[in-house]
Short mmCIF file of C-alpha atoms in Angstrom, two decimals:
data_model
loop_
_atom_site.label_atom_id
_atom_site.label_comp_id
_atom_site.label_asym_id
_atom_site.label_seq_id
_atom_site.Cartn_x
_atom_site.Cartn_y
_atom_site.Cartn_z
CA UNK Z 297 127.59 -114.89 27.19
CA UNK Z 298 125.51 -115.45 24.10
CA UNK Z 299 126.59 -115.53 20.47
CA UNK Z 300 124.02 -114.00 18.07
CA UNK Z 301 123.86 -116.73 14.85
CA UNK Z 302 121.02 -117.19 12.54
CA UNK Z 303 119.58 -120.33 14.49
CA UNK Z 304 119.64 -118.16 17.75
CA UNK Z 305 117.48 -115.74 15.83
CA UNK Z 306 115.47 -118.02 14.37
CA UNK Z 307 115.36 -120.09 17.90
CA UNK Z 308 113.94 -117.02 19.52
CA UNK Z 309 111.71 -115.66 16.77
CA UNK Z 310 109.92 -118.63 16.67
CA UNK Z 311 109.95 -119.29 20.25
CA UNK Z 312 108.20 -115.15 20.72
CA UNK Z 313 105.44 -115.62 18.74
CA UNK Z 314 104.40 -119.07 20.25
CA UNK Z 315 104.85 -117.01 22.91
CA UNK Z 316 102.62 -114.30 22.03
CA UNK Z 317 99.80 -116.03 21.06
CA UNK Z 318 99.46 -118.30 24.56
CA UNK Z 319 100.10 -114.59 26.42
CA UNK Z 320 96.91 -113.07 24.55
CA UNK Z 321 94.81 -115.81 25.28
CA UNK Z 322 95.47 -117.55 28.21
CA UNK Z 323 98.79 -115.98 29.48
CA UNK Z 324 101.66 -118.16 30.46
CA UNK Z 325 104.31 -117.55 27.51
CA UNK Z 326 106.78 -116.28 29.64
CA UNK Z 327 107.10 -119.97 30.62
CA UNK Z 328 108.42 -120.82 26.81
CA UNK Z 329 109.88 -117.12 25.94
CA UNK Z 330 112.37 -116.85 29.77
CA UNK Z 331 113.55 -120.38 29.03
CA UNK Z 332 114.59 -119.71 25.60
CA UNK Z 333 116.26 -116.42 26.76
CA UNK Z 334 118.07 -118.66 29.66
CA UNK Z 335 119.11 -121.28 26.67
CA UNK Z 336 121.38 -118.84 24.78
CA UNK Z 337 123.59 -117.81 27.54
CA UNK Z 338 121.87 -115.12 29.61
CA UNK Z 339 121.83 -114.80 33.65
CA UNK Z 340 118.43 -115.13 35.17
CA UNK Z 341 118.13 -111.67 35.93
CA UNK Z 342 119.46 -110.66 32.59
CA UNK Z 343 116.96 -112.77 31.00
CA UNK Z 344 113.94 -111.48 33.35
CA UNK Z 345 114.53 -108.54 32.40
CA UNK Z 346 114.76 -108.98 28.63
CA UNK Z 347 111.47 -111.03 28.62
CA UNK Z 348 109.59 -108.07 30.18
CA UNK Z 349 110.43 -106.13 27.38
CA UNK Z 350 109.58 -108.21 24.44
CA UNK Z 351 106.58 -109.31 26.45
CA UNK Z 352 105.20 -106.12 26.66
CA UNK Z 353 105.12 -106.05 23.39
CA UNK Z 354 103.27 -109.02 22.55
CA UNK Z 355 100.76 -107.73 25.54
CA UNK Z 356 100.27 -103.96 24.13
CA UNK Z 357 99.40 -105.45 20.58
CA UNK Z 358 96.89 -107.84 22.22
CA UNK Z 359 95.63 -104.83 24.51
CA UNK Z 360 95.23 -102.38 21.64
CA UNK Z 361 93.24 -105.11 19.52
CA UNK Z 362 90.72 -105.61 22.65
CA UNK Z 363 90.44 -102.44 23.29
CA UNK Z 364 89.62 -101.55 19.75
CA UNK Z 365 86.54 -103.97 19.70
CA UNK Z 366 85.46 -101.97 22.71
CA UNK Z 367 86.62 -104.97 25.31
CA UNK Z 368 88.28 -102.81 28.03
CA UNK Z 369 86.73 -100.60 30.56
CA UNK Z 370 90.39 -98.61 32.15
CA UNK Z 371 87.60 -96.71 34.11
CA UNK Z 372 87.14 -99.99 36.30
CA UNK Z 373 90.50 -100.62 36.80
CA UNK Z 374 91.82 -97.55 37.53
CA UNK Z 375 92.91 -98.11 40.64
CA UNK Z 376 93.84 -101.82 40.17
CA UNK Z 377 96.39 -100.81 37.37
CA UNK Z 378 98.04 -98.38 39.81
CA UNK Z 379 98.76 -100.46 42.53
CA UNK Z 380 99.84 -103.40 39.87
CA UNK Z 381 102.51 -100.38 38.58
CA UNK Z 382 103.26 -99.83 42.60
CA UNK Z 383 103.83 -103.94 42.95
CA UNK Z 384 105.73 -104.37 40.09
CA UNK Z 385 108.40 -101.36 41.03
CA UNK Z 386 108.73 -103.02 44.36
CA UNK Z 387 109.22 -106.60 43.08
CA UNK Z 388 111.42 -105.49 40.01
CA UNK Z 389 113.82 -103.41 42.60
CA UNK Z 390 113.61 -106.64 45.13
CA UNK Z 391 114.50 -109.35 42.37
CA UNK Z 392 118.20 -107.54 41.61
CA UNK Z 393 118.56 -108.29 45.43
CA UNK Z 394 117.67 -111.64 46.03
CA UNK Z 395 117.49 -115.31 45.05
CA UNK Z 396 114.79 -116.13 43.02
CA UNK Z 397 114.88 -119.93 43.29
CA UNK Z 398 112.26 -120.18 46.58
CA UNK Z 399 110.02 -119.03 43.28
CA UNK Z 400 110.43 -122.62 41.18
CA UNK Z 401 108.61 -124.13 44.72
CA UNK Z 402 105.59 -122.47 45.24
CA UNK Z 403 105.10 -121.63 41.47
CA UNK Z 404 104.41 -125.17 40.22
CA UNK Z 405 101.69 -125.23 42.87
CA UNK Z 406 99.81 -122.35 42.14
CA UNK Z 407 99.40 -122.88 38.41
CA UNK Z 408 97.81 -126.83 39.63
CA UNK Z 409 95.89 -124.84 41.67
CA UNK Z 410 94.58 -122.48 38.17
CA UNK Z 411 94.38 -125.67 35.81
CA UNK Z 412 92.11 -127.55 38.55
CA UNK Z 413 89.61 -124.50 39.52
CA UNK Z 414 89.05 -123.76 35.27
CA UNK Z 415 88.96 -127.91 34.85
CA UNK Z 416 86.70 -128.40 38.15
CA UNK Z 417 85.17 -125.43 39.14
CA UNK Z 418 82.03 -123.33 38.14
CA UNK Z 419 81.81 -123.02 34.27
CA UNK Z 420 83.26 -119.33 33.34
CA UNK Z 421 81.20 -118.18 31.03
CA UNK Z 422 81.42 -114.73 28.75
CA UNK Z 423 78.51 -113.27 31.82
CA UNK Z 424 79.44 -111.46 33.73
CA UNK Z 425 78.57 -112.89 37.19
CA UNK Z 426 78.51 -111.35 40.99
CA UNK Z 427 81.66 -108.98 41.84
CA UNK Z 428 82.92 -110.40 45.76
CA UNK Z 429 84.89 -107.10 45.70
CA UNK Z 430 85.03 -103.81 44.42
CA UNK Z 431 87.77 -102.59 42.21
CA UNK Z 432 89.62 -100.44 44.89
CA UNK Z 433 89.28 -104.03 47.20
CA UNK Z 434 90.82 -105.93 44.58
CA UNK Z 435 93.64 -103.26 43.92
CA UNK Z 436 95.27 -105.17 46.48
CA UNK Z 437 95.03 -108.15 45.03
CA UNK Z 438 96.39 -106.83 41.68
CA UNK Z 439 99.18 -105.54 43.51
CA UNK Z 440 100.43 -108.44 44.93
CA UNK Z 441 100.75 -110.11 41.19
CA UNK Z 442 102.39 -106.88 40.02
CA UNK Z 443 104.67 -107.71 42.82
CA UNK Z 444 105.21 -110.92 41.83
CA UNK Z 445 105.46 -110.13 37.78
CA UNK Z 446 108.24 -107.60 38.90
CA UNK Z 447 109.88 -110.10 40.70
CA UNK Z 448 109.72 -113.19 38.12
CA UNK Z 449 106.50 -113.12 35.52
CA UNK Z 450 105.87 -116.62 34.00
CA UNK Z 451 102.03 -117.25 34.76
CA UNK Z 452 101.10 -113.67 35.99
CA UNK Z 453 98.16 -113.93 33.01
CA UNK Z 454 97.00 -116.79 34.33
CA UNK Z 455 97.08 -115.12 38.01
CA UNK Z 456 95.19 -112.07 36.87
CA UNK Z 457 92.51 -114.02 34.66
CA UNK Z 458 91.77 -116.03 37.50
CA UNK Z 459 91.19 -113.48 40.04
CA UNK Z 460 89.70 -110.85 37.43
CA UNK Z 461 87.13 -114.09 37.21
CA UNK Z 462 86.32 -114.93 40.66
CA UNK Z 463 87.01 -111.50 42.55
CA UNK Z 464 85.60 -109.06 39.97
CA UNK Z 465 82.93 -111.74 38.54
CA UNK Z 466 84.26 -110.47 35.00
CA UNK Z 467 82.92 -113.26 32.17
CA UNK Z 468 86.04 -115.22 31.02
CA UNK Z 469 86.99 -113.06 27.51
CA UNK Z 470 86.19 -109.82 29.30
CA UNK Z 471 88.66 -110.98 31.78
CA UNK Z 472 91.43 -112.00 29.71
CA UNK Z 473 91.16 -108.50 28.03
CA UNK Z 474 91.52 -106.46 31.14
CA UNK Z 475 93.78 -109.24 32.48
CA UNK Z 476 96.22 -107.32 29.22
CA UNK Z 477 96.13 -103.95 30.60
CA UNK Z 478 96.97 -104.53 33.95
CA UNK Z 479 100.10 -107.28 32.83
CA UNK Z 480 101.04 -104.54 30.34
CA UNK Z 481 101.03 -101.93 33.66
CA UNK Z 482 103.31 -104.47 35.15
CA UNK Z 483 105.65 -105.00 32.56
CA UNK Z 484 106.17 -101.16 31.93
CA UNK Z 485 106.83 -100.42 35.36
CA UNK Z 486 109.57 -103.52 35.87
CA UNK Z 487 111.24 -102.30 32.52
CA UNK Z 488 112.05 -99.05 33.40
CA UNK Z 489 113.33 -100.28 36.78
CA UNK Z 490 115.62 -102.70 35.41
CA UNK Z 491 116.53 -101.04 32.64
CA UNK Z 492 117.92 -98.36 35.14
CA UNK Z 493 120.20 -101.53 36.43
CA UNK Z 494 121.57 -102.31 33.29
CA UNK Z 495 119.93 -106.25 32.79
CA UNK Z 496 117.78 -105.70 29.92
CA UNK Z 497 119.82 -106.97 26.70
CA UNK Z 498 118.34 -104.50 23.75
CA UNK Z 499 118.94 -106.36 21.02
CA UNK Z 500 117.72 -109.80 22.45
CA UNK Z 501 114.23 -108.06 22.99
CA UNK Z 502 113.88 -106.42 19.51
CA UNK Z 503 114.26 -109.47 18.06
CA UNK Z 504 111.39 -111.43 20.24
CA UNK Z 505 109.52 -108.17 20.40
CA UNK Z 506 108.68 -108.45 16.42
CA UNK Z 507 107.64 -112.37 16.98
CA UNK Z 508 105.62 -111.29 19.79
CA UNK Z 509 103.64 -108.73 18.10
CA UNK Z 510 102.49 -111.00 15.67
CA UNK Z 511 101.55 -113.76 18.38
CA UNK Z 512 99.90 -110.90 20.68
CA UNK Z 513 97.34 -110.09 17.45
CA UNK Z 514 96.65 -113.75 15.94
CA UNK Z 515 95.87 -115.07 20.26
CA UNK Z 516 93.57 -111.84 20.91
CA UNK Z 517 91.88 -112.44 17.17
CA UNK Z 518 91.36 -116.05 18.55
CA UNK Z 519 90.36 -115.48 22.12
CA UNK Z 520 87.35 -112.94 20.64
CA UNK Z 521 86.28 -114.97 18.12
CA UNK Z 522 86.18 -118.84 20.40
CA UNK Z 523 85.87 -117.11 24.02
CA UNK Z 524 86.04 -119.32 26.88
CA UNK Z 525 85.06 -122.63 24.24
CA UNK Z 526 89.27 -121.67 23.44
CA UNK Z 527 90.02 -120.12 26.39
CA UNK Z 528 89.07 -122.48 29.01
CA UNK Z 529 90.66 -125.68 28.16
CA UNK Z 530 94.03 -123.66 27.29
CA UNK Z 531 94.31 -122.24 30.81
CA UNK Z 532 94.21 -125.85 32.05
CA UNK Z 533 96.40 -126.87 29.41
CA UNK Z 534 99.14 -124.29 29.57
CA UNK Z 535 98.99 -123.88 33.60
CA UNK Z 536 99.84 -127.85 33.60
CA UNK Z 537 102.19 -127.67 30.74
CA UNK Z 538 103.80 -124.48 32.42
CA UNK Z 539 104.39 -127.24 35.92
CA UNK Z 540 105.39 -129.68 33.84
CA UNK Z 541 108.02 -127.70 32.06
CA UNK Z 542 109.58 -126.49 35.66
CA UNK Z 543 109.24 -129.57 37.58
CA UNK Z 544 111.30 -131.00 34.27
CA UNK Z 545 114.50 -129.56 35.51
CA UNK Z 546 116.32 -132.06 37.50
CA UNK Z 547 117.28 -128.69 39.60
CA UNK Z 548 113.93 -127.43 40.18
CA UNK Z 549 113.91 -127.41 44.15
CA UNK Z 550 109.95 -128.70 43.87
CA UNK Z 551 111.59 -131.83 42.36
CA UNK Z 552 114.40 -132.54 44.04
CA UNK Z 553 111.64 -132.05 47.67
CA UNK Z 554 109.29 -134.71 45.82
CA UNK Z 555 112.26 -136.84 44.81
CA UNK Z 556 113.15 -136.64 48.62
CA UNK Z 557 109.69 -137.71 49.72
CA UNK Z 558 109.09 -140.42 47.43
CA UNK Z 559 112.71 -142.01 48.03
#
């Protein structure tokens, strides 16, 4: 079990609103917040858990700021945001019940998969562009990554920019904005089922949850002012940084497969 000293604080302060900032613009800062949580002593569920929470803070602070400049339609994603709350009860309940390891293989791949379609694909622009399906169509889609942001988070921004992008044909800021509201959906919903369990540690997330307030208004300050000239290149950067920081653990299952492979 942790200890709380002044360089955990300061460890985890600093570690939030890093954390905050990459969230607001490009999501993925669960991938530096959940392995700082894991550092100072805390199960993986406990430390799930305890991420939601001061992640949702660093989310609702970005969400308020976009929605202020008039960025967010809730109208459109009415029904997108419900079945994200629906996923994320389901995968919240289901990760108190399983193993979550089978995650650390397929996740690596999918954020390759992110970094090369923003690196090689069409340029995403702040137009708008074609919609390939309506917002009760992709409610389905939004539920699955509520699922999977109840069941382990790091990367679900990156997840809902992307599909916000190329299944509602939002421009690439107007994306990231809405991507806020439905992670923020996500994060509500797996708190309050977790909390019921017992895993969230309170005064772990108060401390992060200050740091990521902070992060969550400088990143959505940033993202409006560069757009996709910021936002682009730091999805690539932070979905291969994000596989690069998994595949470093010598126990990441991914690793040991290639190791197996290669040898």
């Amino acid at each position: 079990m942790f200890e709380l000293t002044p360089e955990i604080i300061a460890l985890l302060g600093v570690a939030s609103v890093i954390a905050g900032f990459i969230d607001a613009i490009a999501g993925g800062g669960g991938l530096i917040s959940l392995p700082a949580l894991l550092s100072v002593g805390l199960n993986p569920v406990a430390a799930i858990a305890t991420n939601k929470v001061q992640g949702s803070v660093g989310t609702a602070s970005a969400l308020w700021n976009f929605w202020r400049k008039g960025r967010v339609d809730f109208r459109l994603i009415r029904w997108p945001m419900l079945l994200t709350a629906i996923g994320a009860g389901l995968g919240a309940f289901a990760v108190t019940l399983v193993d979550t390891r089978w995650l650390m293989i397929l996740l690596p791949v999918l954020l390759v998969g992110i970094a090369l379609y923003f690196l090689l694909g069409p340029k995403a622009a702040d137009e708008d562009a074609h919609a390939r399906l309506t917002p009760l169509a992709y409610a389905v889609v939004a539920g699955g990554i509520g699922f999977y942001d109840g069941f382990f988070g790091p990367g679900t921004g990156s997840f809902f920019a992307l599909s916000l992008v190329m299944l509602l044909g939002m421009g690439l800021t107007r994306a990231t904005a809405h991507t806020k509201a439905l992670n923020l959906m996500s994060n509500v919903v797996g708190i309050v089922v977790l909390a019921v369990g017992g895993h969230i540690v309170w005064v772990l997330a108060g401390i992060m949850a200050v740091g990521q307030f902070i992060g969550g208004r400088l990143g959505s300050h940033a993202a409006m002012r560069f757009g996709p000239r910021l936002i682009r290149p730091l999805l690539v950067v932070i979905s291969l940084a994000m596989t690069a920081r998994l595949l470093s653990d010598p126990a990441n299952p991914l690793r040991a497969m290639i190791a197996g492979w290669l040898g």
